[in-house]
Structures are given as structure tokens and as C-alpha cells.
């Protein structure tokens, strides 16, 4: 099983692409996730769309808009509302987690490995098989 984050951007206009990916792949949509963190003094959120693994190939993409959206629990915003409306229309609940910011990792890939570990521990993605 290969599980990989595919970064679309930081959540500005690319959040619309993330929403379209969820809608276009609703037959494969597994989870919609909000990862909350704090970068310096800013409370921000990453939005994630997790698709079911491909068959064959066993590749599981996790599409992410990284740390560019204000945390909706602190500052409500239209981009998160669009994500939440999409989740509701697709019959999905948004799973919310607090995580460390990507800025504390020396490489972005280490940050994504950290997130994959958290998602596996919380049973949002399958363990390695």
C-alpha cells in the first residue's frame, strides 16, 4: 500500500479544486479531514480529501491544501464553509485533528510522513500491508 499526500497548494483558490476532486471521486471518497495547527501566532487549518486505494495498484492519494485557511473554530471563513457544505452534500463528516505545523520539520516530506502516522493511528487510513 502506497499512501501519499498530493499538495494542491495552501488553500486559496486551490480549495475549489480540492472540493471538485471530492465531488468527482465521490465513489472513492473515504474521508474529509481538517488538520488544525498554529504557525507563530496564526491559527490555521489544512484541508484533506482521502480517497480509497486504487485497485489494482493499492495507491491511496491524500489531497491536501496545506495551512492556508484560517482555523474555522477561531475565525469562520467561506473556504472552510465550502468544504463543510461539500462534505455534508456527499454524506461525509469532517474529522478534525490538531497537529504540529509543517514549519517545525526540516523537510515537507517528513511532515507528511508524520501526518500519515497520525492518520494510521486514528484509523483514518489503513496500516501498511
PDB file of C-alpha atoms in Angstrom:
ATOM      1  CA  UNK A   1       0.000   0.000   0.000  1.00  0.00           C
ATOM      2  CA  UNK A   2       1.379   3.366  -1.019  1.00  0.00           C
ATOM      3  CA  UNK A   3      -0.180   6.340   0.759  1.00  0.00           C
ATOM      4  CA  UNK A   4       0.951   9.736  -0.420  1.00  0.00           C
ATOM      5  CA  UNK A   5      -0.013  13.333   0.164  1.00  0.00           C
ATOM      6  CA  UNK A   6      -0.562  15.333  -3.001  1.00  0.00           C
ATOM      7  CA  UNK A   7      -0.324  19.029  -2.208  1.00  0.00           C
ATOM      8  CA  UNK A   8      -2.587  21.260  -4.266  1.00  0.00           C
ATOM      9  CA  UNK A   9      -1.437  24.472  -2.600  1.00  0.00           C
ATOM     10  CA  UNK A  10      -2.132  26.375   0.572  1.00  0.00           C
ATOM     11  CA  UNK A  11      -5.892  26.677   0.370  1.00  0.00           C
ATOM     12  CA  UNK A  12      -6.547  29.845  -1.569  1.00  0.00           C
ATOM     13  CA  UNK A  13      -8.120  29.179  -4.968  1.00  0.00           C
ATOM     14  CA  UNK A  14      -6.914  25.560  -4.896  1.00  0.00           C
ATOM     15  CA  UNK A  15      -9.545  24.730  -2.271  1.00  0.00           C
ATOM     16  CA  UNK A  16     -12.044  24.805  -5.151  1.00  0.00           C
ATOM     17  CA  UNK A  17     -10.017  22.099  -6.904  1.00  0.00           C
ATOM     18  CA  UNK A  18      -9.999  20.066  -3.679  1.00  0.00           C
ATOM     19  CA  UNK A  19     -13.793  20.287  -3.499  1.00  0.00           C
ATOM     20  CA  UNK A  20     -14.110  19.280  -7.167  1.00  0.00           C
ATOM     21  CA  UNK A  21     -11.828  16.285  -6.561  1.00  0.00           C
ATOM     22  CA  UNK A  22     -14.106  15.151  -3.736  1.00  0.00           C
ATOM     23  CA  UNK A  23     -17.230  15.536  -5.892  1.00  0.00           C
ATOM     24  CA  UNK A  24     -15.733  13.879  -8.977  1.00  0.00           C
ATOM     25  CA  UNK A  25     -14.448  10.940  -6.929  1.00  0.00           C
ATOM     26  CA  UNK A  26     -17.358  10.515  -4.548  1.00  0.00           C
ATOM     27  CA  UNK A  27     -17.434   6.770  -5.317  1.00  0.00           C
ATOM     28  CA  UNK A  28     -13.864   6.586  -3.902  1.00  0.00           C
ATOM     29  CA  UNK A  29     -14.179   9.267  -1.209  1.00  0.00           C
ATOM     30  CA  UNK A  30     -13.176   7.836   2.145  1.00  0.00           C
ATOM     31  CA  UNK A  31     -12.700  10.832   4.461  1.00  0.00           C
ATOM     32  CA  UNK A  32     -12.642  14.607   4.598  1.00  0.00           C
ATOM     33  CA  UNK A  33     -10.287  15.908   7.262  1.00  0.00           C
ATOM     34  CA  UNK A  34      -9.378  19.273   8.810  1.00  0.00           C
ATOM     35  CA  UNK A  35      -5.947  19.452  10.439  1.00  0.00           C
ATOM     36  CA  UNK A  36      -5.652  22.419  12.802  1.00  0.00           C
ATOM     37  CA  UNK A  37      -2.319  23.930  13.855  1.00  0.00           C
ATOM     38  CA  UNK A  38      -0.673  27.150  14.948  1.00  0.00           C
ATOM     39  CA  UNK A  39       2.096  28.836  12.955  1.00  0.00           C
ATOM     40  CA  UNK A  40       3.699  31.535  15.095  1.00  0.00           C
ATOM     41  CA  UNK A  41       0.589  33.474  16.176  1.00  0.00           C
ATOM     42  CA  UNK A  42      -1.774  32.346  13.405  1.00  0.00           C
ATOM     43  CA  UNK A  43      -4.295  29.544  13.862  1.00  0.00           C
ATOM     44  CA  UNK A  44      -4.545  27.774  10.506  1.00  0.00           C
ATOM     45  CA  UNK A  45      -6.101  24.663   9.014  1.00  0.00           C
ATOM     46  CA  UNK A  46      -5.126  22.178   6.333  1.00  0.00           C
ATOM     47  CA  UNK A  47      -7.959  20.516   4.435  1.00  0.00           C
ATOM     48  CA  UNK A  48      -7.546  16.912   3.276  1.00  0.00           C
ATOM     49  CA  UNK A  49      -9.548  14.666   0.944  1.00  0.00           C
ATOM     50  CA  UNK A  50      -8.712  10.986   1.406  1.00  0.00           C
ATOM     51  CA  UNK A  51      -9.658   8.619  -1.411  1.00  0.00           C
ATOM     52  CA  UNK A  52      -9.925   4.839  -1.164  1.00  0.00           C
ATOM     53  CA  UNK A  53      -6.932   2.926  -2.542  1.00  0.00           C
ATOM     54  CA  UNK A  54      -6.876   2.069  -6.240  1.00  0.00           C
ATOM     55  CA  UNK A  55      -7.425  -1.476  -7.408  1.00  0.00           C
ATOM     56  CA  UNK A  56      -5.094  -2.702  -8.698  1.00  0.00           C
ATOM     57  CA  UNK A  57      -2.044  -0.818  -7.578  1.00  0.00           C
ATOM     58  CA  UNK A  58      -3.015  -0.113  -3.968  1.00  0.00           C
ATOM     59  CA  UNK A  59      -2.207   3.601  -4.197  1.00  0.00           C
ATOM     60  CA  UNK A  60      -4.093   5.846  -1.763  1.00  0.00           C
ATOM     61  CA  UNK A  61      -3.947   9.564  -2.520  1.00  0.00           C
ATOM     62  CA  UNK A  62      -4.457  12.158   0.199  1.00  0.00           C
ATOM     63  CA  UNK A  63      -5.080  15.530  -1.450  1.00  0.00           C
ATOM     64  CA  UNK A  64      -4.187  18.469   0.790  1.00  0.00           C
ATOM     65  CA  UNK A  65      -4.404  22.252   0.871  1.00  0.00           C
ATOM     66  CA  UNK A  66      -1.711  22.944   3.453  1.00  0.00           C
ATOM     67  CA  UNK A  67      -2.006  25.511   6.245  1.00  0.00           C
ATOM     68  CA  UNK A  68      -3.522  28.356   4.258  1.00  0.00           C
ATOM     69  CA  UNK A  69      -7.037  28.534   5.645  1.00  0.00           C
ATOM     70  CA  UNK A  70      -7.827  30.285   8.942  1.00  0.00           C
ATOM     71  CA  UNK A  71      -8.918  27.860  11.646  1.00  0.00           C
ATOM     72  CA  UNK A  72     -12.743  27.977  11.387  1.00  0.00           C
ATOM     73  CA  UNK A  73     -13.115  27.443  15.139  1.00  0.00           C
ATOM     74  CA  UNK A  74     -11.329  30.784  15.678  1.00  0.00           C
ATOM     75  CA  UNK A  75     -12.288  32.704  12.533  1.00  0.00           C
ATOM     76  CA  UNK A  76     -15.200  31.398  10.430  1.00  0.00           C
ATOM     77  CA  UNK A  77     -14.464  31.636   6.706  1.00  0.00           C
ATOM     78  CA  UNK A  78     -16.064  30.889   3.340  1.00  0.00           C
ATOM     79  CA  UNK A  79     -13.410  28.428   2.162  1.00  0.00           C
ATOM     80  CA  UNK A  80     -13.954  26.124   5.135  1.00  0.00           C
ATOM     81  CA  UNK A  81     -17.723  26.551   4.800  1.00  0.00           C
ATOM     82  CA  UNK A  82     -17.483  25.383   1.163  1.00  0.00           C
ATOM     83  CA  UNK A  83     -15.510  22.311   2.301  1.00  0.00           C
ATOM     84  CA  UNK A  84     -18.092  21.624   5.044  1.00  0.00           C
ATOM     85  CA  UNK A  85     -21.030  22.025   2.625  1.00  0.00           C
ATOM     86  CA  UNK A  86     -19.368  19.614   0.209  1.00  0.00           C
ATOM     87  CA  UNK A  87     -18.822  17.074   2.996  1.00  0.00           C
ATOM     88  CA  UNK A  88     -22.474  17.368   4.010  1.00  0.00           C
ATOM     89  CA  UNK A  89     -23.734  17.005   0.422  1.00  0.00           C
ATOM     90  CA  UNK A  90     -21.574  13.875  -0.019  1.00  0.00           C
ATOM     91  CA  UNK A  91     -22.722  12.358   3.289  1.00  0.00           C
ATOM     92  CA  UNK A  92     -19.343  12.722   4.984  1.00  0.00           C
ATOM     93  CA  UNK A  93     -18.380  14.066   8.389  1.00  0.00           C
ATOM     94  CA  UNK A  94     -15.280  16.255   8.659  1.00  0.00           C
ATOM     95  CA  UNK A  95     -12.788  14.669  11.044  1.00  0.00           C
ATOM     96  CA  UNK A  96     -10.847  17.357  12.913  1.00  0.00           C
ATOM     97  CA  UNK A  97      -7.418  16.841  14.458  1.00  0.00           C
ATOM     98  CA  UNK A  98      -4.785  19.118  15.979  1.00  0.00           C
ATOM     99  CA  UNK A  99      -1.290  18.561  14.565  1.00  0.00           C
ATOM    100  CA  UNK A 100       2.173  20.105  14.645  1.00  0.00           C
ATOM    101  CA  UNK A 101       2.897  22.742  11.973  1.00  0.00           C
ATOM    102  CA  UNK A 102       4.935  21.808   8.896  1.00  0.00           C
ATOM    103  CA  UNK A 103       7.414  24.569   9.756  1.00  0.00           C
ATOM    104  CA  UNK A 104       8.978  22.516  12.574  1.00  0.00           C
ATOM    105  CA  UNK A 105      10.036  19.788  10.129  1.00  0.00           C
ATOM    106  CA  UNK A 106      13.238  20.226   8.126  1.00  0.00           C
ATOM    107  CA  UNK A 107      11.571  18.776   5.019  1.00  0.00           C
ATOM    108  CA  UNK A 108       7.974  18.778   3.867  1.00  0.00           C
ATOM    109  CA  UNK A 109       8.206  15.017   3.236  1.00  0.00           C
ATOM    110  CA  UNK A 110       8.918  14.431   6.956  1.00  0.00           C
ATOM    111  CA  UNK A 111       5.821  16.450   7.811  1.00  0.00           C
ATOM    112  CA  UNK A 112       3.718  14.274   5.513  1.00  0.00           C
ATOM    113  CA  UNK A 113       5.188  11.074   6.998  1.00  0.00           C
ATOM    114  CA  UNK A 114       4.267  12.419  10.448  1.00  0.00           C
ATOM    115  CA  UNK A 115       0.686  13.051   9.285  1.00  0.00           C
ATOM    116  CA  UNK A 116       0.409   9.579   7.745  1.00  0.00           C
ATOM    117  CA  UNK A 117       1.414   8.110  11.107  1.00  0.00           C
ATOM    118  CA  UNK A 118      -1.260  10.157  12.894  1.00  0.00           C
ATOM    119  CA  UNK A 119      -3.931   9.169  10.370  1.00  0.00           C
ATOM    120  CA  UNK A 120      -2.997   5.483  10.677  1.00  0.00           C
ATOM    121  CA  UNK A 121      -3.092   5.638  14.484  1.00  0.00           C
ATOM    122  CA  UNK A 122      -6.568   7.156  14.317  1.00  0.00           C
ATOM    123  CA  UNK A 123      -7.679   4.525  11.763  1.00  0.00           C
ATOM    124  CA  UNK A 124      -8.470   7.099   9.048  1.00  0.00           C
ATOM    125  CA  UNK A 125      -6.157   5.288   6.635  1.00  0.00           C
ATOM    126  CA  UNK A 126      -5.155   1.627   6.524  1.00  0.00           C
ATOM    127  CA  UNK A 127      -1.929   0.365   8.076  1.00  0.00           C
ATOM    128  CA  UNK A 128       0.850  -0.764   5.763  1.00  0.00           C
ATOM    129  CA  UNK A 129       0.138  -4.241   4.412  1.00  0.00           C
TER     130      UNK A 129
END
